[in-house]
C-alpha atoms as an extended CHARMM CRD file, in Angstrom:
* protein
*
       273  EXT
         1         1  UNK       CA             85.0270000000       77.6940000000       94.6900000000  PROA      1               0.0000000000
         2         2  UNK       CA             87.6230000000       79.2590000000       92.4380000000  PROA      2               0.0000000000
         3         3  UNK       CA             89.8480000000       80.0210000000       95.4160000000  PROA      3               0.0000000000
         4         4  UNK       CA             91.9270000000       78.1190000000       97.9230000000  PROA      4               0.0000000000
         5         5  UNK       CA             90.8720000000       78.7680000000      101.5090000000  PROA      5               0.0000000000
         6         6  UNK       CA             93.4350000000       80.4810000000      103.7820000000  PROA      6               0.0000000000
         7         7  UNK       CA             94.0530000000       77.0820000000      105.4160000000  PROA      7               0.0000000000
         8         8  UNK       CA             94.7190000000       75.4620000000      102.0060000000  PROA      8               0.0000000000
         9         9  UNK       CA             96.8840000000       78.4050000000      100.9360000000  PROA      9               0.0000000000
        10        10  UNK       CA             99.0140000000       78.1090000000      104.0830000000  PROA      10              0.0000000000
        11        11  UNK       CA             99.4980000000       74.3900000000      103.4420000000  PROA      11              0.0000000000
        12        12  UNK       CA            100.2990000000       75.0080000000       99.7670000000  PROA      12              0.0000000000
        13        13  UNK       CA            102.8810000000       77.6500000000      100.5910000000  PROA      13              0.0000000000
        14        14  UNK       CA            104.4730000000       75.5120000000      103.2990000000  PROA      14              0.0000000000
        15        15  UNK       CA            105.1430000000       72.8550000000      100.6530000000  PROA      15              0.0000000000
        16        16  UNK       CA            106.1960000000       75.4170000000       98.0430000000  PROA      16              0.0000000000
        17        17  UNK       CA            108.6050000000       77.0440000000      100.4700000000  PROA      17              0.0000000000
        18        18  UNK       CA            110.1820000000       73.6720000000      101.2100000000  PROA      18              0.0000000000
        19        19  UNK       CA            110.7500000000       73.2020000000       97.4720000000  PROA      19              0.0000000000
        20        20  UNK       CA            112.3110000000       76.6550000000       97.2330000000  PROA      20              0.0000000000
        21        21  UNK       CA            114.8740000000       75.8090000000       99.9140000000  PROA      21              0.0000000000
        22        22  UNK       CA            115.7780000000       72.5420000000       98.1540000000  PROA      22              0.0000000000
        23        23  UNK       CA            116.1770000000       73.9990000000       94.6600000000  PROA      23              0.0000000000
        24        24  UNK       CA            119.6070000000       73.6370000000       92.9730000000  PROA      24              0.0000000000
        25        25  UNK       CA            121.6370000000       76.8040000000       93.4220000000  PROA      25              0.0000000000
        26        26  UNK       CA            122.1350000000       77.5360000000       89.7040000000  PROA      26              0.0000000000
        27        27  UNK       CA            118.4260000000       77.2180000000       88.9600000000  PROA      27              0.0000000000
        28        28  UNK       CA            117.6030000000       79.3350000000       92.0060000000  PROA      28              0.0000000000
        29        29  UNK       CA            120.0410000000       82.0360000000       90.9150000000  PROA      29              0.0000000000
        30        30  UNK       CA            118.8140000000       82.1490000000       87.3090000000  PROA      30              0.0000000000
        31        31  UNK       CA            115.1690000000       82.3830000000       88.3890000000  PROA      31              0.0000000000
        32        32  UNK       CA            116.2080000000       85.1690000000       90.7710000000  PROA      32              0.0000000000
        33        33  UNK       CA            117.9310000000       87.0790000000       87.9550000000  PROA      33              0.0000000000
        34        34  UNK       CA            114.6850000000       86.7890000000       86.0050000000  PROA      34              0.0000000000
        35        35  UNK       CA            112.6570000000       88.1790000000       88.9210000000  PROA      35              0.0000000000
        36        36  UNK       CA            115.0800000000       91.0710000000       89.3790000000  PROA      36              0.0000000000
        37        37  UNK       CA            114.7450000000       91.8290000000       85.6740000000  PROA      37              0.0000000000
        38        38  UNK       CA            110.9360000000       91.9450000000       85.8270000000  PROA      38              0.0000000000
        39        39  UNK       CA            110.8250000000       94.0970000000       88.9690000000  PROA      39              0.0000000000
        40        40  UNK       CA            113.3590000000       96.5010000000       87.4350000000  PROA      40              0.0000000000
        41        41  UNK       CA            111.2880000000       96.6760000000       84.2680000000  PROA      41              0.0000000000
        42        42  UNK       CA            108.3940000000       97.7830000000       86.4480000000  PROA      42              0.0000000000
        43        43  UNK       CA            110.6510000000      100.5570000000       87.7410000000  PROA      43              0.0000000000
        44        44  UNK       CA            111.7410000000      101.5680000000       84.2480000000  PROA      44              0.0000000000
        45        45  UNK       CA            108.1300000000      101.7100000000       83.0980000000  PROA      45              0.0000000000
        46        46  UNK       CA            106.9700000000      103.8280000000       86.0450000000  PROA      46              0.0000000000
        47        47  UNK       CA            109.8550000000      106.2880000000       85.7080000000  PROA      47              0.0000000000
        48        48  UNK       CA            109.1490000000      106.6910000000       82.0130000000  PROA      48              0.0000000000
        49        49  UNK       CA            105.4150000000      107.1360000000       82.5010000000  PROA      49              0.0000000000
        50        50  UNK       CA            105.6370000000      109.5600000000       85.4300000000  PROA      50              0.0000000000
        51        51  UNK       CA            108.6720000000      111.6850000000       84.6020000000  PROA      51              0.0000000000
        52        52  UNK       CA            106.7200000000      114.5170000000       82.9570000000  PROA      52              0.0000000000
        53        53  UNK       CA            103.7500000000      114.5680000000       85.3830000000  PROA      53              0.0000000000
        54        54  UNK       CA            103.9670000000      117.5320000000       87.7400000000  PROA      54              0.0000000000
        55        55  UNK       CA            101.0810000000      116.5360000000       90.0050000000  PROA      55              0.0000000000
        56        56  UNK       CA            102.5420000000      114.1590000000       92.5800000000  PROA      56              0.0000000000
        57        57  UNK       CA             99.2460000000      112.4050000000       93.3030000000  PROA      57              0.0000000000
        58        58  UNK       CA             98.6010000000      111.7160000000       89.6400000000  PROA      58              0.0000000000
        59        59  UNK       CA            102.1770000000      110.5330000000       89.1630000000  PROA      59              0.0000000000
        60        60  UNK       CA            101.8590000000      108.0810000000       92.0980000000  PROA      60              0.0000000000
        61        61  UNK       CA             98.5660000000      106.7870000000       90.7110000000  PROA      61              0.0000000000
        62        62  UNK       CA            100.1610000000      106.1500000000       87.3160000000  PROA      62              0.0000000000
        63        63  UNK       CA            103.0390000000      104.3110000000       88.9850000000  PROA      63              0.0000000000
        64        64  UNK       CA            100.5800000000      102.2950000000       91.0690000000  PROA      64              0.0000000000
        65        65  UNK       CA             98.6940000000      101.2550000000       87.9420000000  PROA      65              0.0000000000
        66        66  UNK       CA            101.8120000000      100.0380000000       86.1390000000  PROA      66              0.0000000000
        67        67  UNK       CA            104.3930000000       98.6870000000       88.5880000000  PROA      67              0.0000000000
        68        68  UNK       CA            102.3610000000       95.7520000000       90.0220000000  PROA      68              0.0000000000
        69        69  UNK       CA            102.4460000000       93.8810000000       86.7330000000  PROA      69              0.0000000000
        70        70  UNK       CA            106.1110000000       93.1640000000       87.5100000000  PROA      70              0.0000000000
        71        71  UNK       CA            105.1510000000       91.0730000000       90.5430000000  PROA      71              0.0000000000
        72        72  UNK       CA            102.3550000000       89.4040000000       88.5880000000  PROA      72              0.0000000000
        73        73  UNK       CA            104.8590000000       88.3070000000       85.9440000000  PROA      73              0.0000000000
        74        74  UNK       CA            107.2290000000       87.0560000000       88.6570000000  PROA      74              0.0000000000
        75        75  UNK       CA            104.4890000000       84.9180000000       90.2040000000  PROA      75              0.0000000000
        76        76  UNK       CA            103.2120000000       83.5440000000       86.9030000000  PROA      76              0.0000000000
        77        77  UNK       CA            106.6640000000       82.6660000000       85.5500000000  PROA      77              0.0000000000
        78        78  UNK       CA            107.7900000000       80.9630000000       88.7520000000  PROA      78              0.0000000000
        79        79  UNK       CA            110.6940000000       83.3880000000       89.1870000000  PROA      79              0.0000000000
        80        80  UNK       CA            112.3200000000       83.7980000000       92.6030000000  PROA      80              0.0000000000
        81        81  UNK       CA            111.8710000000       87.1330000000       94.3850000000  PROA      81              0.0000000000
        82        82  UNK       CA            113.6280000000       87.8170000000       97.6850000000  PROA      82              0.0000000000
        83        83  UNK       CA            110.8590000000       89.9010000000       99.2200000000  PROA      83              0.0000000000
        84        84  UNK       CA            108.2210000000       87.2790000000       98.4300000000  PROA      84              0.0000000000
        85        85  UNK       CA            110.4700000000       84.5110000000       99.7190000000  PROA      85              0.0000000000
        86        86  UNK       CA            110.4710000000       86.0060000000      103.2070000000  PROA      86              0.0000000000
        87        87  UNK       CA            107.2440000000       83.9680000000      103.4420000000  PROA      87              0.0000000000
        88        88  UNK       CA            109.3910000000       80.8350000000      103.7420000000  PROA      88              0.0000000000
        89        89  UNK       CA            108.9570000000       81.4570000000      107.4670000000  PROA      89              0.0000000000
        90        90  UNK       CA            105.6600000000       79.6110000000      106.9180000000  PROA      90              0.0000000000
        91        91  UNK       CA            107.5540000000       76.4970000000      105.8190000000  PROA      91              0.0000000000
        92        92  UNK       CA            110.0070000000       76.7610000000      108.7220000000  PROA      92              0.0000000000
        93        93  UNK       CA            107.2600000000       77.1580000000      111.3210000000  PROA      93              0.0000000000
        94        94  UNK       CA            105.3550000000       74.2790000000      109.7380000000  PROA      94              0.0000000000
        95        95  UNK       CA            108.4020000000       72.0220000000      110.1130000000  PROA      95              0.0000000000
        96        96  UNK       CA            108.8460000000       71.5130000000      106.3620000000  PROA      96              0.0000000000
        97        97  UNK       CA            111.9960000000       73.6210000000      105.9870000000  PROA      97              0.0000000000
        98        98  UNK       CA            114.9450000000       74.5400000000      108.1810000000  PROA      98              0.0000000000
        99        99  UNK       CA            116.4330000000       77.9460000000      108.9250000000  PROA      99              0.0000000000
       100       100  UNK       CA            119.7610000000       77.2740000000      107.1150000000  PROA      100             0.0000000000
       101       101  UNK       CA            117.8350000000       76.3040000000      103.9700000000  PROA      101             0.0000000000
       102       102  UNK       CA            115.7500000000       79.4660000000      104.2060000000  PROA      102             0.0000000000
       103       103  UNK       CA            118.8470000000       81.6520000000      104.6510000000  PROA      103             0.0000000000
       104       104  UNK       CA            120.5400000000       79.8910000000      101.7210000000  PROA      104             0.0000000000
       105       105  UNK       CA            117.5500000000       80.7050000000       99.5440000000  PROA      105             0.0000000000
       106       106  UNK       CA            117.4280000000       84.3100000000      100.6970000000  PROA      106             0.0000000000
       107       107  UNK       CA            121.1360000000       84.8500000000      100.0260000000  PROA      107             0.0000000000
       108       108  UNK       CA            121.2080000000       83.3130000000       96.5490000000  PROA      108             0.0000000000
       109       109  UNK       CA            117.9410000000       84.9250000000       95.5020000000  PROA      109             0.0000000000
       110       110  UNK       CA            118.9890000000       88.3510000000       96.7750000000  PROA      110             0.0000000000
       111       111  UNK       CA            122.1780000000       88.2140000000       94.7150000000  PROA      111             0.0000000000
       112       112  UNK       CA            120.2830000000       87.0400000000       91.6320000000  PROA      112             0.0000000000
       113       113  UNK       CA            117.6550000000       89.7510000000       92.0430000000  PROA      113             0.0000000000
       114       114  UNK       CA            120.4210000000       92.3480000000       92.3860000000  PROA      114             0.0000000000
       115       115  UNK       CA            122.1060000000       91.1200000000       89.2090000000  PROA      115             0.0000000000
       116       116  UNK       CA            118.8840000000       91.2330000000       87.2040000000  PROA      116             0.0000000000
       117       117  UNK       CA            117.8380000000       94.6580000000       88.4600000000  PROA      117             0.0000000000
       118       118  UNK       CA            121.2470000000       96.2710000000       87.9810000000  PROA      118             0.0000000000
       119       119  UNK       CA            121.5520000000       94.8650000000       84.4590000000  PROA      119             0.0000000000
       120       120  UNK       CA            118.3510000000       96.6970000000       83.5830000000  PROA      120             0.0000000000
       121       121  UNK       CA            119.6870000000       99.8400000000       85.2790000000  PROA      121             0.0000000000
       122       122  UNK       CA            122.8700000000       99.6880000000       83.2000000000  PROA      122             0.0000000000
       123       123  UNK       CA            120.9050000000       99.0340000000       80.0170000000  PROA      123             0.0000000000
       124       124  UNK       CA            118.6690000000      102.0580000000       80.6080000000  PROA      124             0.0000000000
       125       125  UNK       CA            121.5550000000      104.3820000000       81.5560000000  PROA      125             0.0000000000
       126       126  UNK       CA            123.9830000000      103.4140000000       78.8230000000  PROA      126             0.0000000000
       127       127  UNK       CA            121.5070000000      102.4240000000       76.1140000000  PROA      127             0.0000000000
       128       128  UNK       CA            119.9230000000      105.8530000000       75.7840000000  PROA      128             0.0000000000
       129       129  UNK       CA            116.5590000000      104.9750000000       77.3150000000  PROA      129             0.0000000000
       130       130  UNK       CA            116.8730000000      107.9710000000       79.6350000000  PROA      130             0.0000000000
       131       131  UNK       CA            116.9190000000      110.3780000000       76.6680000000  PROA      131             0.0000000000
       132       132  UNK       CA            113.1180000000      110.7800000000       76.7490000000  PROA      132             0.0000000000
       133       133  UNK       CA            111.9710000000      114.4230000000       76.7340000000  PROA      133             0.0000000000
       134       134  UNK       CA            115.4080000000      115.7090000000       75.8490000000  PROA      134             0.0000000000
       135       135  UNK       CA            116.9830000000      113.8960000000       78.7740000000  PROA      135             0.0000000000
       136       136  UNK       CA            114.4110000000      114.9870000000       81.3350000000  PROA      136             0.0000000000
       137       137  UNK       CA            113.7590000000      111.3280000000       82.1310000000  PROA      137             0.0000000000
       138       138  UNK       CA            117.3860000000      111.1570000000       83.2770000000  PROA      138             0.0000000000
       139       139  UNK       CA            116.8630000000      114.2450000000       85.4510000000  PROA      139             0.0000000000
       140       140  UNK       CA            113.7420000000      112.7220000000       87.0130000000  PROA      140             0.0000000000
       141       141  UNK       CA            115.5890000000      109.4330000000       87.5730000000  PROA      141             0.0000000000
       142       142  UNK       CA            118.4780000000      111.1250000000       89.3590000000  PROA      142             0.0000000000
       143       143  UNK       CA            116.1160000000      113.2290000000       91.4820000000  PROA      143             0.0000000000
       144       144  UNK       CA            114.1700000000      110.1420000000       92.5630000000  PROA      144             0.0000000000
       145       145  UNK       CA            117.3460000000      108.2180000000       93.3810000000  PROA      145             0.0000000000
       146       146  UNK       CA            118.7600000000      111.1370000000       95.3900000000  PROA      146             0.0000000000
       147       147  UNK       CA            115.5550000000      111.3400000000       97.4160000000  PROA      147             0.0000000000
       148       148  UNK       CA            115.7760000000      107.6560000000       98.2930000000  PROA      148             0.0000000000
       149       149  UNK       CA            119.4110000000      108.0440000000       99.3590000000  PROA      149             0.0000000000
       150       150  UNK       CA            118.4700000000      110.9370000000      101.6510000000  PROA      150             0.0000000000
       151       151  UNK       CA            115.8940000000      108.9800000000      103.6640000000  PROA      151             0.0000000000
       152       152  UNK       CA            116.5700000000      108.7070000000      107.4110000000  PROA      152             0.0000000000
       153       153  UNK       CA            117.5900000000      105.1330000000      108.2240000000  PROA      153             0.0000000000
       154       154  UNK       CA            114.7580000000      104.6670000000      110.7170000000  PROA      154             0.0000000000
       155       155  UNK       CA            112.2670000000      105.8530000000      108.1340000000  PROA      155             0.0000000000
       156       156  UNK       CA            113.7300000000      103.4980000000      105.5290000000  PROA      156             0.0000000000
       157       157  UNK       CA            113.2590000000      100.5350000000      107.8970000000  PROA      157             0.0000000000
       158       158  UNK       CA            109.6460000000      101.4490000000      108.6460000000  PROA      158             0.0000000000
       159       159  UNK       CA            108.7940000000      102.0470000000      104.9850000000  PROA      159             0.0000000000
       160       160  UNK       CA            110.4460000000       98.7090000000      104.1850000000  PROA      160             0.0000000000
       161       161  UNK       CA            108.2890000000       96.9160000000      106.7510000000  PROA      161             0.0000000000
       162       162  UNK       CA            105.0800000000       98.4560000000      105.4130000000  PROA      162             0.0000000000
       163       163  UNK       CA            106.0910000000       97.6340000000      101.8680000000  PROA      163             0.0000000000
       164       164  UNK       CA            106.7270000000       93.9590000000      102.4030000000  PROA      164             0.0000000000
       165       165  UNK       CA            103.6200000000       93.3280000000      104.4540000000  PROA      165             0.0000000000
       166       166  UNK       CA            101.7790000000       94.3710000000      101.3000000000  PROA      166             0.0000000000
       167       167  UNK       CA            104.0480000000       92.4950000000       98.8770000000  PROA      167             0.0000000000
       168       168  UNK       CA            103.7120000000       89.2280000000      100.8010000000  PROA      168             0.0000000000
       169       169  UNK       CA             99.9600000000       89.8000000000      101.0710000000  PROA      169             0.0000000000
       170       170  UNK       CA             99.9720000000       90.1050000000       97.2870000000  PROA      170             0.0000000000
       171       171  UNK       CA            101.8770000000       86.8290000000       96.9400000000  PROA      171             0.0000000000
       172       172  UNK       CA             99.4500000000       85.0230000000       99.2410000000  PROA      172             0.0000000000
       173       173  UNK       CA             96.4050000000       86.4860000000       97.5040000000  PROA      173             0.0000000000
       174       174  UNK       CA             97.8170000000       85.4920000000       94.1320000000  PROA      174             0.0000000000
       175       175  UNK       CA             98.4980000000       81.9390000000       95.2810000000  PROA      175             0.0000000000
       176       176  UNK       CA             94.9620000000       81.7420000000       96.6890000000  PROA      176             0.0000000000
       177       177  UNK       CA             93.4980000000       81.9620000000       93.1920000000  PROA      177             0.0000000000
       178       178  UNK       CA             93.0380000000       79.0530000000       90.7840000000  PROA      178             0.0000000000
       179       179  UNK       CA             92.8560000000       80.9950000000       87.5140000000  PROA      179             0.0000000000
       180       180  UNK       CA             94.9690000000       83.5450000000       85.6650000000  PROA      180             0.0000000000
       181       181  UNK       CA             92.7280000000       86.5340000000       86.3620000000  PROA      181             0.0000000000
       182       182  UNK       CA             92.5410000000       85.8300000000       90.0780000000  PROA      182             0.0000000000
       183       183  UNK       CA             96.2830000000       85.3900000000       90.3760000000  PROA      183             0.0000000000
       184       184  UNK       CA             97.0330000000       88.6580000000       88.5770000000  PROA      184             0.0000000000
       185       185  UNK       CA             94.4390000000       90.6730000000       90.5080000000  PROA      185             0.0000000000
       186       186  UNK       CA             95.6050000000       89.1480000000       93.7900000000  PROA      186             0.0000000000
       187       187  UNK       CA             99.1790000000       90.2390000000       93.1620000000  PROA      187             0.0000000000
       188       188  UNK       CA             98.1330000000       93.5810000000       91.7220000000  PROA      188             0.0000000000
       189       189  UNK       CA             96.1340000000       95.3510000000       94.4130000000  PROA      189             0.0000000000
       190       190  UNK       CA             98.4660000000       95.2000000000       97.4650000000  PROA      190             0.0000000000
       191       191  UNK       CA            101.4780000000       96.1580000000       95.3390000000  PROA      191             0.0000000000
       192       192  UNK       CA             99.5520000000       99.0960000000       93.8600000000  PROA      192             0.0000000000
       193       193  UNK       CA             98.9190000000      100.2530000000       97.4330000000  PROA      193             0.0000000000
       194       194  UNK       CA            102.6150000000      100.2040000000       98.3900000000  PROA      194             0.0000000000
       195       195  UNK       CA            103.6960000000      101.9800000000       95.2020000000  PROA      195             0.0000000000
       196       196  UNK       CA            101.1090000000      104.7460000000       95.5360000000  PROA      196             0.0000000000
       197       197  UNK       CA            102.0680000000      105.2400000000       99.1940000000  PROA      197             0.0000000000
       198       198  UNK       CA            105.7800000000      105.3960000000       98.3340000000  PROA      198             0.0000000000
       199       199  UNK       CA            106.9050000000      102.5320000000      100.5640000000  PROA      199             0.0000000000
       200       200  UNK       CA            110.4050000000      101.0760000000      100.0390000000  PROA      200             0.0000000000
       201       201  UNK       CA            111.1860000000       97.7980000000       98.2400000000  PROA      201             0.0000000000
       202       202  UNK       CA            114.8270000000       96.6910000000       98.2970000000  PROA      202             0.0000000000
       203       203  UNK       CA            114.8090000000       94.9030000000       94.9330000000  PROA      203             0.0000000000
       204       204  UNK       CA            113.0490000000       97.7750000000       93.1700000000  PROA      204             0.0000000000
       205       205  UNK       CA            115.6340000000      100.0990000000       94.7370000000  PROA      205             0.0000000000
       206       206  UNK       CA            118.3750000000       97.9740000000       93.1800000000  PROA      206             0.0000000000
       207       207  UNK       CA            117.0820000000       99.4800000000       89.9450000000  PROA      207             0.0000000000
       208       208  UNK       CA            115.8880000000      102.9330000000       90.9720000000  PROA      208             0.0000000000
       209       209  UNK       CA            119.0770000000      104.0500000000       92.7180000000  PROA      209             0.0000000000
       210       210  UNK       CA            121.7920000000      102.4390000000       90.5530000000  PROA      210             0.0000000000
       211       211  UNK       CA            120.1930000000      103.8260000000       87.3830000000  PROA      211             0.0000000000
       212       212  UNK       CA            120.3070000000      107.2800000000       88.9680000000  PROA      212             0.0000000000
       213       213  UNK       CA            123.9180000000      106.8070000000       90.0370000000  PROA      213             0.0000000000
       214       214  UNK       CA            124.9150000000      105.6460000000       86.5630000000  PROA      214             0.0000000000
       215       215  UNK       CA            123.0760000000      108.5740000000       84.9710000000  PROA      215             0.0000000000
       216       216  UNK       CA            124.9150000000      110.9630000000       87.2830000000  PROA      216             0.0000000000
       217       217  UNK       CA            128.2210000000      109.5900000000       85.9510000000  PROA      217             0.0000000000
       218       218  UNK       CA            127.2580000000      110.3280000000       82.3210000000  PROA      218             0.0000000000
       219       219  UNK       CA            128.4340000000      113.8680000000       81.4380000000  PROA      219             0.0000000000
       220       220  UNK       CA            125.4180000000      114.8330000000       79.3160000000  PROA      220             0.0000000000
       221       221  UNK       CA            123.0000000000      113.8880000000       82.0750000000  PROA      221             0.0000000000
       222       222  UNK       CA            125.1630000000      115.5490000000       84.7340000000  PROA      222             0.0000000000
       223       223  UNK       CA            124.9440000000      118.8230000000       82.7860000000  PROA      223             0.0000000000
       224       224  UNK       CA            121.1470000000      118.5520000000       82.6350000000  PROA      224             0.0000000000
       225       225  UNK       CA            121.0360000000      117.9270000000       86.3810000000  PROA      225             0.0000000000
       226       226  UNK       CA            123.1640000000      121.0060000000       86.9790000000  PROA      226             0.0000000000
       227       227  UNK       CA            120.9050000000      123.1040000000       84.7370000000  PROA      227             0.0000000000
       228       228  UNK       CA            117.8950000000      121.8680000000       86.7120000000  PROA      228             0.0000000000
       229       229  UNK       CA            119.7460000000      122.8550000000       89.9370000000  PROA      229             0.0000000000
       230       230  UNK       CA            119.3370000000      119.3630000000       91.3680000000  PROA      230             0.0000000000
       231       231  UNK       CA            121.0370000000      118.6620000000       94.6830000000  PROA      231             0.0000000000
       232       232  UNK       CA            122.6580000000      115.2940000000       94.0830000000  PROA      232             0.0000000000
       233       233  UNK       CA            124.9840000000      115.4020000000       97.0740000000  PROA      233             0.0000000000
       234       234  UNK       CA            123.1390000000      112.4900000000       98.7210000000  PROA      234             0.0000000000
       235       235  UNK       CA            123.3120000000      110.3770000000       95.5770000000  PROA      235             0.0000000000
       236       236  UNK       CA            126.4040000000      108.2740000000       96.3050000000  PROA      236             0.0000000000
       237       237  UNK       CA            127.1120000000      104.5520000000       96.3150000000  PROA      237             0.0000000000
       238       238  UNK       CA            127.8270000000      104.7390000000      100.0330000000  PROA      238             0.0000000000
       239       239  UNK       CA            124.4560000000      106.2950000000      100.8330000000  PROA      239             0.0000000000
       240       240  UNK       CA            122.7660000000      103.8190000000       98.5210000000  PROA      240             0.0000000000
       241       241  UNK       CA            124.1920000000      100.8550000000      100.4210000000  PROA      241             0.0000000000
       242       242  UNK       CA            124.1660000000      102.1600000000      103.9890000000  PROA      242             0.0000000000
       243       243  UNK       CA            121.2710000000      104.6120000000      104.1540000000  PROA      243             0.0000000000
       244       244  UNK       CA            118.8390000000      102.8800000000      101.8310000000  PROA      244             0.0000000000
       245       245  UNK       CA            119.5590000000       99.3140000000      100.7620000000  PROA      245             0.0000000000
       246       246  UNK       CA            120.6210000000       97.9540000000      104.1660000000  PROA      246             0.0000000000
       247       247  UNK       CA            117.7610000000       99.4310000000      106.2530000000  PROA      247             0.0000000000
       248       248  UNK       CA            115.1470000000       98.8120000000      103.5610000000  PROA      248             0.0000000000
       249       249  UNK       CA            116.2470000000       95.1790000000      103.2470000000  PROA      249             0.0000000000
       250       250  UNK       CA            116.0370000000       94.7930000000      107.0250000000  PROA      250             0.0000000000
       251       251  UNK       CA            112.5590000000       96.3050000000      106.9990000000  PROA      251             0.0000000000
       252       252  UNK       CA            111.4490000000       94.0600000000      104.1340000000  PROA      252             0.0000000000
       253       253  UNK       CA            112.6550000000       90.9810000000      106.0410000000  PROA      253             0.0000000000
       254       254  UNK       CA            110.8570000000       92.0440000000      109.2140000000  PROA      254             0.0000000000
       255       255  UNK       CA            107.6070000000       92.8260000000      107.4130000000  PROA      255             0.0000000000
       256       256  UNK       CA            107.5830000000       89.7250000000      105.2250000000  PROA      256             0.0000000000
       257       257  UNK       CA            108.6990000000       87.2760000000      107.9060000000  PROA      257             0.0000000000
       258       258  UNK       CA            106.1550000000       88.6800000000      110.3490000000  PROA      258             0.0000000000
       259       259  UNK       CA            103.4060000000       88.3820000000      107.7450000000  PROA      259             0.0000000000
       260       260  UNK       CA            104.3790000000       84.7540000000      107.1280000000  PROA      260             0.0000000000
       261       261  UNK       CA            104.4410000000       83.9650000000      110.8500000000  PROA      261             0.0000000000
       262       262  UNK       CA            101.0620000000       85.6090000000      111.4070000000  PROA      262             0.0000000000
       263       263  UNK       CA             99.5010000000       83.7890000000      108.4540000000  PROA      263             0.0000000000
       264       264  UNK       CA            100.8520000000       80.4370000000      109.6480000000  PROA      264             0.0000000000
       265       265  UNK       CA             99.7480000000       81.0390000000      113.2450000000  PROA      265             0.0000000000
       266       266  UNK       CA             96.1990000000       81.8560000000      112.1770000000  PROA      266             0.0000000000
       267       267  UNK       CA             95.7630000000       79.3620000000      109.3380000000  PROA      267             0.0000000000
       268       268  UNK       CA             98.6040000000       76.8410000000      109.2220000000  PROA      268             0.0000000000
       269       269  UNK       CA             99.2470000000       75.4290000000      112.6700000000  PROA      269             0.0000000000
       270       270  UNK       CA             97.2520000000       72.3730000000      113.7010000000  PROA      270             0.0000000000
       271       271  UNK       CA             95.5180000000       74.1050000000      116.6160000000  PROA      271             0.0000000000
       272       272  UNK       CA             94.2400000000       76.8390000000      114.2710000000  PROA      272             0.0000000000
       273       273  UNK       CA             92.7790000000       74.2190000000      111.9760000000  PROA      273             0.0000000000
């Protein structure tokens, strides 16, 4: 077979998660910056591709076709992604890692992901990348960011849970394959589902919302937003942190950790085997 069985995949991830918790902090942080960069690039690509598409369904399909390659690159390069690393619950339940080591990994990786994603956001905002279509890409970017900041907190948590069940499923499917094609396809399909459905991913939002906030602060883009009669009242750093990032992160942790626990219970524990 060209695949690992679920039992083998659970055992493989238990060992891999242990290694993640024992990684030197500098290496962990740098690999996390790299993952944040790749996920943010997926966001930059989808914004650019979809900004002039009026049909919402078509726009979501285009985003779903493009964004998942970011996760595929993360998996294939060995970068460290916070949302995927919620699966370290498998290692903890299997007795190969401890909770403090898992929390250490989550904290360092989250900060590294944030740094990588926000560097891309700054590059796009201040480097002129948002000038596509006479600045209409900037208008689209601000509109998208404002919508995310206006989500009800309960909705953001639920959308975060749904998102990370799919992201962690993508990680597990990718790690089940033994060849390049299988690993890419495994990562691709679940992530395409969450993007098309519009679920919320905290690391992606560390690009989507900051780039909108930075664009709002640039006078030329602010004028375009005013001409388009955009309501950007919800687009603030406070709303970004409290109404989106915090609840979405909580939802991502719940969804990913629950997926890891379920996978271990069914395939990893000795009684299940």
